[in-house]
Each structure stands twice: as structure tokens, then as C-alpha cells.
GROMACS .gro file of C-alpha atoms in nm:
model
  255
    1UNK     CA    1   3.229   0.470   0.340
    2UNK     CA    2   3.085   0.663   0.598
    3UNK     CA    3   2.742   0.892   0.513
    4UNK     CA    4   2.590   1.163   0.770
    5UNK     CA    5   2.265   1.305   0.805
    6UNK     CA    6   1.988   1.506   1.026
    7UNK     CA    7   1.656   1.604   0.989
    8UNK     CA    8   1.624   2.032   1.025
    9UNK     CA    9   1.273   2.051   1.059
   10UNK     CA   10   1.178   2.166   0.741
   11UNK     CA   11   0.898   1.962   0.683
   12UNK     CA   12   0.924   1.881   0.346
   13UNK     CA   13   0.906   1.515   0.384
   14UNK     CA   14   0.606   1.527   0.572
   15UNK     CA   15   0.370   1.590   0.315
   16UNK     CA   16   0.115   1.356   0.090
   17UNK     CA   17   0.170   0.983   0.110
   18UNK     CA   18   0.282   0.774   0.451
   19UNK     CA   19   0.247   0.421   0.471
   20UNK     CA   20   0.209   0.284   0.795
   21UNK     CA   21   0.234  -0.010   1.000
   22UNK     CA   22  -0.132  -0.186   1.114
   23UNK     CA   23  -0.008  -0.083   1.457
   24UNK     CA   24   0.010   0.243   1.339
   25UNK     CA   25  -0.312   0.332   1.133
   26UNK     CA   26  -0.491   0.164   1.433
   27UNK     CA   27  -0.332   0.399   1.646
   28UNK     CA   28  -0.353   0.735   1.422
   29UNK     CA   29  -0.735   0.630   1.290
   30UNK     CA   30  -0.865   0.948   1.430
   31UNK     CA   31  -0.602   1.186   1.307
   32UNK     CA   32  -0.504   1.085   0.952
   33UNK     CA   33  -0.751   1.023   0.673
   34UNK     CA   34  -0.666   0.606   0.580
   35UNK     CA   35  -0.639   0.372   0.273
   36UNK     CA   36  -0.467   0.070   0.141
   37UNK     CA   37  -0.154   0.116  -0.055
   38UNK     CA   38  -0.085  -0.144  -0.283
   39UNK     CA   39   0.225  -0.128  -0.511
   40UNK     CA   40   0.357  -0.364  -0.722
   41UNK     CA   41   0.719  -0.450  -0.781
   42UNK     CA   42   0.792  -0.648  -1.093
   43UNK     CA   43   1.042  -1.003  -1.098
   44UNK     CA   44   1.391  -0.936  -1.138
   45UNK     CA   45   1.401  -0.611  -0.943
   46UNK     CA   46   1.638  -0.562  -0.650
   47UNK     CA   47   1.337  -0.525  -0.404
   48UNK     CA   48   1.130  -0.842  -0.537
   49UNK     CA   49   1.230  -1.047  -0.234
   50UNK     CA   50   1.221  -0.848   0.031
   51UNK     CA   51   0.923  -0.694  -0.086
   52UNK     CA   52   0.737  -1.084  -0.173
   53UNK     CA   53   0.919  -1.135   0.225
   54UNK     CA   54   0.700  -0.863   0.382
   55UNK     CA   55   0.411  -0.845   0.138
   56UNK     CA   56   0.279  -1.044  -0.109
   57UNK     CA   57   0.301  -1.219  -0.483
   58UNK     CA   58   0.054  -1.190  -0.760
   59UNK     CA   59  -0.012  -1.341  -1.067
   60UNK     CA   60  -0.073  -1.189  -1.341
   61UNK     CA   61  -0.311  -1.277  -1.651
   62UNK     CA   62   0.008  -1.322  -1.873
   63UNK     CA   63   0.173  -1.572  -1.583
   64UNK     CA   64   0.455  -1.292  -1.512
   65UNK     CA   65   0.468  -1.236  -1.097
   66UNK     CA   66   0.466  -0.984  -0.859
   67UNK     CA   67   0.597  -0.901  -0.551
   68UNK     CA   68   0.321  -0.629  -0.386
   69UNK     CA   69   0.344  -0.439  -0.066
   70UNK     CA   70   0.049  -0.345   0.122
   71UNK     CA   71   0.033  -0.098   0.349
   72UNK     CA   72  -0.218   0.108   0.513
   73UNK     CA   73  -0.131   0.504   0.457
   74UNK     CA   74  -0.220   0.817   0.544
   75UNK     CA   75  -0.395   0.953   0.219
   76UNK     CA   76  -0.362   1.299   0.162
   77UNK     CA   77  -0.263   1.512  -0.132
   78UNK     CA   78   0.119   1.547  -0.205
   79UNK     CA   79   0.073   1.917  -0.135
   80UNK     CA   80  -0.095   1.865   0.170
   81UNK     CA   81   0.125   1.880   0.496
   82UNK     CA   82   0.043   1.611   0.782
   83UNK     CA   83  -0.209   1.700   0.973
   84UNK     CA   84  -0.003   1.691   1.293
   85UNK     CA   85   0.308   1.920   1.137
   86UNK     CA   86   0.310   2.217   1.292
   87UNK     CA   87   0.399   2.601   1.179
   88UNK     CA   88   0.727   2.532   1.264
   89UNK     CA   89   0.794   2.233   1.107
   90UNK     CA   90   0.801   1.999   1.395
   91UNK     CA   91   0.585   1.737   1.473
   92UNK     CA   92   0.273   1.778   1.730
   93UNK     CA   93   0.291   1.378   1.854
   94UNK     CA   94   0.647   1.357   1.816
   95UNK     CA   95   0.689   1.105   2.093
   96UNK     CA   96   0.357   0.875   1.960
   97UNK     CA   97   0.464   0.953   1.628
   98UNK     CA   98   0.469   0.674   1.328
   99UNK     CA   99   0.745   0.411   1.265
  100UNK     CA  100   0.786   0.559   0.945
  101UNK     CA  101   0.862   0.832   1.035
  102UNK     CA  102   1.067   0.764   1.315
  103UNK     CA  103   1.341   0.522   1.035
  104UNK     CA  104   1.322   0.817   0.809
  105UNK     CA  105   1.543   0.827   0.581
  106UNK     CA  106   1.589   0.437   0.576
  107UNK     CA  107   1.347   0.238   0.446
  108UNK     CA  108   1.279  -0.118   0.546
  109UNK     CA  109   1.139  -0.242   0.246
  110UNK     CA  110   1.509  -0.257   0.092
  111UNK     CA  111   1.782  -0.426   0.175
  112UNK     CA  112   2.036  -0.254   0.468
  113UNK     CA  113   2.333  -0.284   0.205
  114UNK     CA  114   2.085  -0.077  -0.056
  115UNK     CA  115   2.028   0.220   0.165
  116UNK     CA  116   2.300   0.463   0.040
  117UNK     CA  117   2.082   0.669  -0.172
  118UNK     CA  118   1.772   0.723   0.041
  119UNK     CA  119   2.052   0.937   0.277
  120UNK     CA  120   2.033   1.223  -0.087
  121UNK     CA  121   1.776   1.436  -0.048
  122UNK     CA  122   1.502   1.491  -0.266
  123UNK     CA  123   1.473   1.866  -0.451
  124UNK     CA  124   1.329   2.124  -0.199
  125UNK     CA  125   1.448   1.931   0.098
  126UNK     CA  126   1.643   2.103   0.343
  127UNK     CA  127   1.820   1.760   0.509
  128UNK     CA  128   2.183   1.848   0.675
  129UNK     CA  129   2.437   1.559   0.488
  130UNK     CA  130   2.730   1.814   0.585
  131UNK     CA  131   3.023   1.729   0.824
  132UNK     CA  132   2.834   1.859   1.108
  133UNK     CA  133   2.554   1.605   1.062
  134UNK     CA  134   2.614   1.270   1.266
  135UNK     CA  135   2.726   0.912   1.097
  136UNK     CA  136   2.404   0.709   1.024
  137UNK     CA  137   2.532   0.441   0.736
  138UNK     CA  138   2.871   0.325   0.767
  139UNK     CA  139   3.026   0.045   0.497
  140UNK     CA  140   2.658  -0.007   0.420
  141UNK     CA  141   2.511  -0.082   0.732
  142UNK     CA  142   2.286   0.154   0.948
  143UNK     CA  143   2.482   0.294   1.248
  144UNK     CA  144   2.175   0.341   1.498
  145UNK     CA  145   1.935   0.065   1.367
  146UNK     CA  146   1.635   0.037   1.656
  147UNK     CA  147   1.389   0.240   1.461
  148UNK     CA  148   1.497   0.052   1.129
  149UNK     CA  149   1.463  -0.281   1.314
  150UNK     CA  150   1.145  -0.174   1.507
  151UNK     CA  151   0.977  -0.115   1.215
  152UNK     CA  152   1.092  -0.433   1.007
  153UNK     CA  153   0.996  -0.607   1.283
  154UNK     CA  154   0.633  -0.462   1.287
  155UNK     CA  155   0.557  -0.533   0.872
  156UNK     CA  156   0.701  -0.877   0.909
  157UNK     CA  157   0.445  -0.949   1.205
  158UNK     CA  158   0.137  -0.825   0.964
  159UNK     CA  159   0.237  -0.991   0.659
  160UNK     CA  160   0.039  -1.300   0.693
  161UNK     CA  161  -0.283  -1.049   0.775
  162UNK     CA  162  -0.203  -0.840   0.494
  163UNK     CA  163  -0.162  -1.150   0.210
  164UNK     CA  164  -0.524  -1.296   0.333
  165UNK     CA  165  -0.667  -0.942   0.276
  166UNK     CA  166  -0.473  -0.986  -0.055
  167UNK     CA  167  -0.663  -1.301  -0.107
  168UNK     CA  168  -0.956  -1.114  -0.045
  169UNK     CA  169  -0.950  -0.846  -0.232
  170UNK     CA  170  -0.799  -1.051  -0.552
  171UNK     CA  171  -1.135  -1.213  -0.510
  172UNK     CA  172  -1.406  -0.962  -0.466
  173UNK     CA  173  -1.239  -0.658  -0.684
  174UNK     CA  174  -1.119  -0.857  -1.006
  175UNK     CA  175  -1.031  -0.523  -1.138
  176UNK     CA  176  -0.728  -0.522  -0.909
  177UNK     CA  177  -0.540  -0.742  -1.061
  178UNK     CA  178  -0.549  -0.528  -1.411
  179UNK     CA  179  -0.487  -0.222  -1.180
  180UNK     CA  180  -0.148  -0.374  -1.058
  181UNK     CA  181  -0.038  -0.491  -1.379
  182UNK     CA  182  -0.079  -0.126  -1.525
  183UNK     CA  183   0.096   0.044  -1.201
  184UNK     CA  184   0.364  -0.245  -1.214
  185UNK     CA  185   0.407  -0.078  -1.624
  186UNK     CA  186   0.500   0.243  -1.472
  187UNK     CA  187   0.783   0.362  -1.204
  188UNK     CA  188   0.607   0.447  -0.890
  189UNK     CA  189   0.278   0.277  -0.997
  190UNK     CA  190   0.027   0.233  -0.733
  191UNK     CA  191  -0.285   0.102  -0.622
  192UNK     CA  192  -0.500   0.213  -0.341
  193UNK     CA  193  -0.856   0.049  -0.221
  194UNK     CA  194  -1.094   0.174   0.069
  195UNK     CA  195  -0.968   0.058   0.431
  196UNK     CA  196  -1.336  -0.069   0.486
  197UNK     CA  197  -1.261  -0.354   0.277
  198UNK     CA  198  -1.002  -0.473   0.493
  199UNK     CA  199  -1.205  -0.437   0.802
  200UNK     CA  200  -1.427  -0.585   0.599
  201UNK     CA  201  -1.183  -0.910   0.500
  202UNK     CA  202  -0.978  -0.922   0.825
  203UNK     CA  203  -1.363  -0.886   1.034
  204UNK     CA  204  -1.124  -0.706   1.309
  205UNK     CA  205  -1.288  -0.732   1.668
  206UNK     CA  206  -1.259  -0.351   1.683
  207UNK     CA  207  -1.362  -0.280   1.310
  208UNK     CA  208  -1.645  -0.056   1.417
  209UNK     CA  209  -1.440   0.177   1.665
  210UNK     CA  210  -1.214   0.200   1.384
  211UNK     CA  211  -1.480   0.272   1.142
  212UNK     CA  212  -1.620   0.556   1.413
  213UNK     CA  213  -1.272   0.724   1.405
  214UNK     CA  214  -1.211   0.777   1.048
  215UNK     CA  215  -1.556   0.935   0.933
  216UNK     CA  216  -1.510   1.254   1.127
  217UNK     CA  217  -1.150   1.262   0.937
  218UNK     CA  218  -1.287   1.214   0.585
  219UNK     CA  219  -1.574   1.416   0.623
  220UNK     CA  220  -1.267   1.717   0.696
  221UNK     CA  221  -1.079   1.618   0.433
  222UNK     CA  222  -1.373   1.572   0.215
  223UNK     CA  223  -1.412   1.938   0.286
  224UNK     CA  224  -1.084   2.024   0.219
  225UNK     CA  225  -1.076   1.880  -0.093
  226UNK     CA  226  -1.409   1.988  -0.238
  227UNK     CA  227  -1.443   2.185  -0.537
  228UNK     CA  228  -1.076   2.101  -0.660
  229UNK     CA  229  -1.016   1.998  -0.997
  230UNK     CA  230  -0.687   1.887  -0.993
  231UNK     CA  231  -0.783   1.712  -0.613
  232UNK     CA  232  -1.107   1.548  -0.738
  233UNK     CA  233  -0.994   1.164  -0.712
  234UNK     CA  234  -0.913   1.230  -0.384
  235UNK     CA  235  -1.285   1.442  -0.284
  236UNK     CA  236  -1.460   1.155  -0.479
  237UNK     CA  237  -1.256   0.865  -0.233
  238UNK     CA  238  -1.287   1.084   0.107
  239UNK     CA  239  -1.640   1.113   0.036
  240UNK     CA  240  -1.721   0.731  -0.100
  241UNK     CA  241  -1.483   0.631   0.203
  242UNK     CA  242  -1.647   0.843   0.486
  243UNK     CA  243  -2.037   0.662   0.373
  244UNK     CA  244  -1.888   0.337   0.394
  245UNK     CA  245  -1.716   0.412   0.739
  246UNK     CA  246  -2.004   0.541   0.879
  247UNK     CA  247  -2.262   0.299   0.764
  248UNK     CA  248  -2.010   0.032   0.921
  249UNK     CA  249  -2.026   0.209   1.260
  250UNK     CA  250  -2.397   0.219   1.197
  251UNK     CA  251  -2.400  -0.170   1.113
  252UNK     CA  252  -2.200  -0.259   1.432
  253UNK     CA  253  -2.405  -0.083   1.669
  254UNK     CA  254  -2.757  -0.169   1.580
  255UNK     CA  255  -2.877  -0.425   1.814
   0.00000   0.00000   0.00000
């Protein structure tokens, strides 16, 4: 079985939601707005391993576990394009640009053999799967994998970071834990918390820098977002965010 596809610049995929590596977010900290993605994936699911492999496992109250990635994302509206996509629909740092988006449409949280249907592209997506699109997924295995395997390799080097922030956070937001069970009760149930409390649990060398970077980005898309009902979760987090970035830059650099 042989499946083809190429990306035509439409764009479409680059809008809302993109988790990132750590290496990443560091990276893009003063370009895309930045929180922590948690989502839950119940027992018994295909992904539960590999997902418990490169995240974490929770507890719930009712002794039923979950597997939980983590994963720091740009956090913008779904009808917001990235920041960095251009009229055209190309990218602006295409040669810096993020892992994920570089293994599009693979996705290393599954399984290689389970990768068939990310290659169908979602409505409004312009994706070429004709016969004049290259081979990428052959008898279930990914024909060009560096980008797959680069980025694999980059959320299996985090996961022990990422399940002591998990330990954390469990700890000092017990309303977490009833947030994952209710977005584990849902398909495509989520969680997201401030990136300030991972700075905060990690106590990253460069935590302040980092803090520095991302106020000037909420404070835009605090803008942005003002004065939108149906955008007001995200206004109320930009803004709540950008105070606790900025009073950890304050904290760091007072003598």
C-alpha cells in the first residue's frame, strides 16, 4: 500500500493550536504566544502507550489511569493564522521553523504502523494526495522519516522534565486532576495551564529571559483578542499570562 502527499501552501493547517517541543517554545518564545497542553488519553486506547512512553500517567479519583501528553503550544485561536504565515501561505522562518511542523502530516505521538489516516485531509484543506504527489507511507512505514524521527527523538528527551512538572502541577493545582478526568470524558478533551508554572516547577536557569520574551507577545495577542465574546477565555489567559510573565522578569532582575 503505497500513499502520496504534498503540502500546496494553503495554509490551512497552520492555524490555532501547535504543540511544540521544549526546544522549540524556547526557541519561538518571542514570536508565538505559549501554554501547556495537557491532554489526556484514557486506558485501552491505541495511543495509551506511546502516549504514557513520551508523557505521563495519572490517576484518577475513581483509580482508572491515564496516559497524558504535555506539551508546550503555541496558543492562539483556531481562526487565527500563525503569526509567521505569510499572505501567501508560506512560512516566514521556514528554515528555523518547528518540528511539528516540519513531520506534518505524521504525528509522533502514534505508532508508525497507525499513520495511514493522518495522510486524509481535513475539510477545507487543500493537501495534493493525487498521483503527482510523491510516496511518503509505504506498507505502513514512513518513506522519508528524519523529521518524524527528529522529532520523536526530541519529546522522548523531555519526558522526564515534563512528568516532574506533572508532579508539580498535580500538587499545587488539585483542580487538574478533575480537569483531565472531564477532558479524558470527551474526544479531543484538553487541558491547558500558564507556562509560568512550569518555569516556575522546572526553576529553568533562563526562566526570566523566557519570561521577558513572552510578555510583549501576550500583551499583542491580548489586544487582539479584546472585546471578543466568543474569544474571551483566550483575552482573560493572554492577559492573566502576560502579569505573571512580567512580574517574573521583574522578580529575576531585582537585585
Amino acid at each position: 500500500m503505497e500513499q502520496r502527499f504534498a503540502c500546496t501552501a494553503c495554509g490551512a493547517c497552520c492555524h490555532g493550536w501547535l504543540p511544540l517541543t521544549l526546544e522549540d517554545a524556547v526557541a519561538h518564545a518571542g514570536r508565538f504566544p505559549l501554554a501547556m497542553l495537557w491532554t489526556p488519553v484514557r486506558q485501552g486506547a491505541k495511543a495509551f502507550a506511546r502516549t504514557a512512553g513520551l508523557g505521563t500517567t495519572v490517576r484518577l479519583r475513581d483509580r482508572k489511569t491515564l496516559a497524558v501528553t504535555i506539551a508546550p503550544t503555541m496558543y492562539i485561536p483556531p481562526s487565527f493564522p500563525c503569526p509567521e504565515l505569510a499572505a501567501d501561505g508560506r512560512c516566514n522562518i521556514h528554515a528555523d521553523k518547528p518540528s511539528r511542523c516540519r513531520t506534518m502530516p505524521f504525528y509522533p505521538y502514534r505508532d508508525e504502523p497507525d499513520q495511514a489516516d493522518m495522510l486524509v485531509p481535513r475539510k477545507g484543506w487543500a493537501c495534493d494526495t493525487s498521483a503527482a504527489a510523491p510516496v511518503v507511507y509505504r506498507d505502513h512505514r514512513i518513506v522519508d522519516r528524519a523529521d518524524f524521527d527528529r522529532e520523536h527523538d526530541q519529546l522522548r528527551s523531555q519526558a522526564a522534565i515534563l512528568r516532574g512538572y506533572a508532579d508539580y502541577a498535580l500538587k499545587y493545582m488539585p483542580w487538574l486532576l478533575d480537569g483531565l478526568a472531564k477532558a479524558a470524558a470527551r474526544r479531543g478533551g484538553s487541558v491547558v495551564t500558564s507556562l509560568s508554572s512550569f518555569l516556575t516547577a522546572t526553576r529553568r536557569p533562563d526562566a526570566a529571559a523566557l519570561a521577558a520574551r513572552q510578555e510583549p507577545v501576550l500583551a499583542a495577542f491580548a489586544a487582539k483578542t479584546a472585546g471578543i465574546p466568543e474569544l474571551a477565555e483566550y483575552s482573560r489567559h493572554y492577559v492573566a499570562w502576560g502579569k505573571e510573565m512580567a512580574s517574573m522578569a521583574r522578580r529575576a532582575a531585582a537585585p
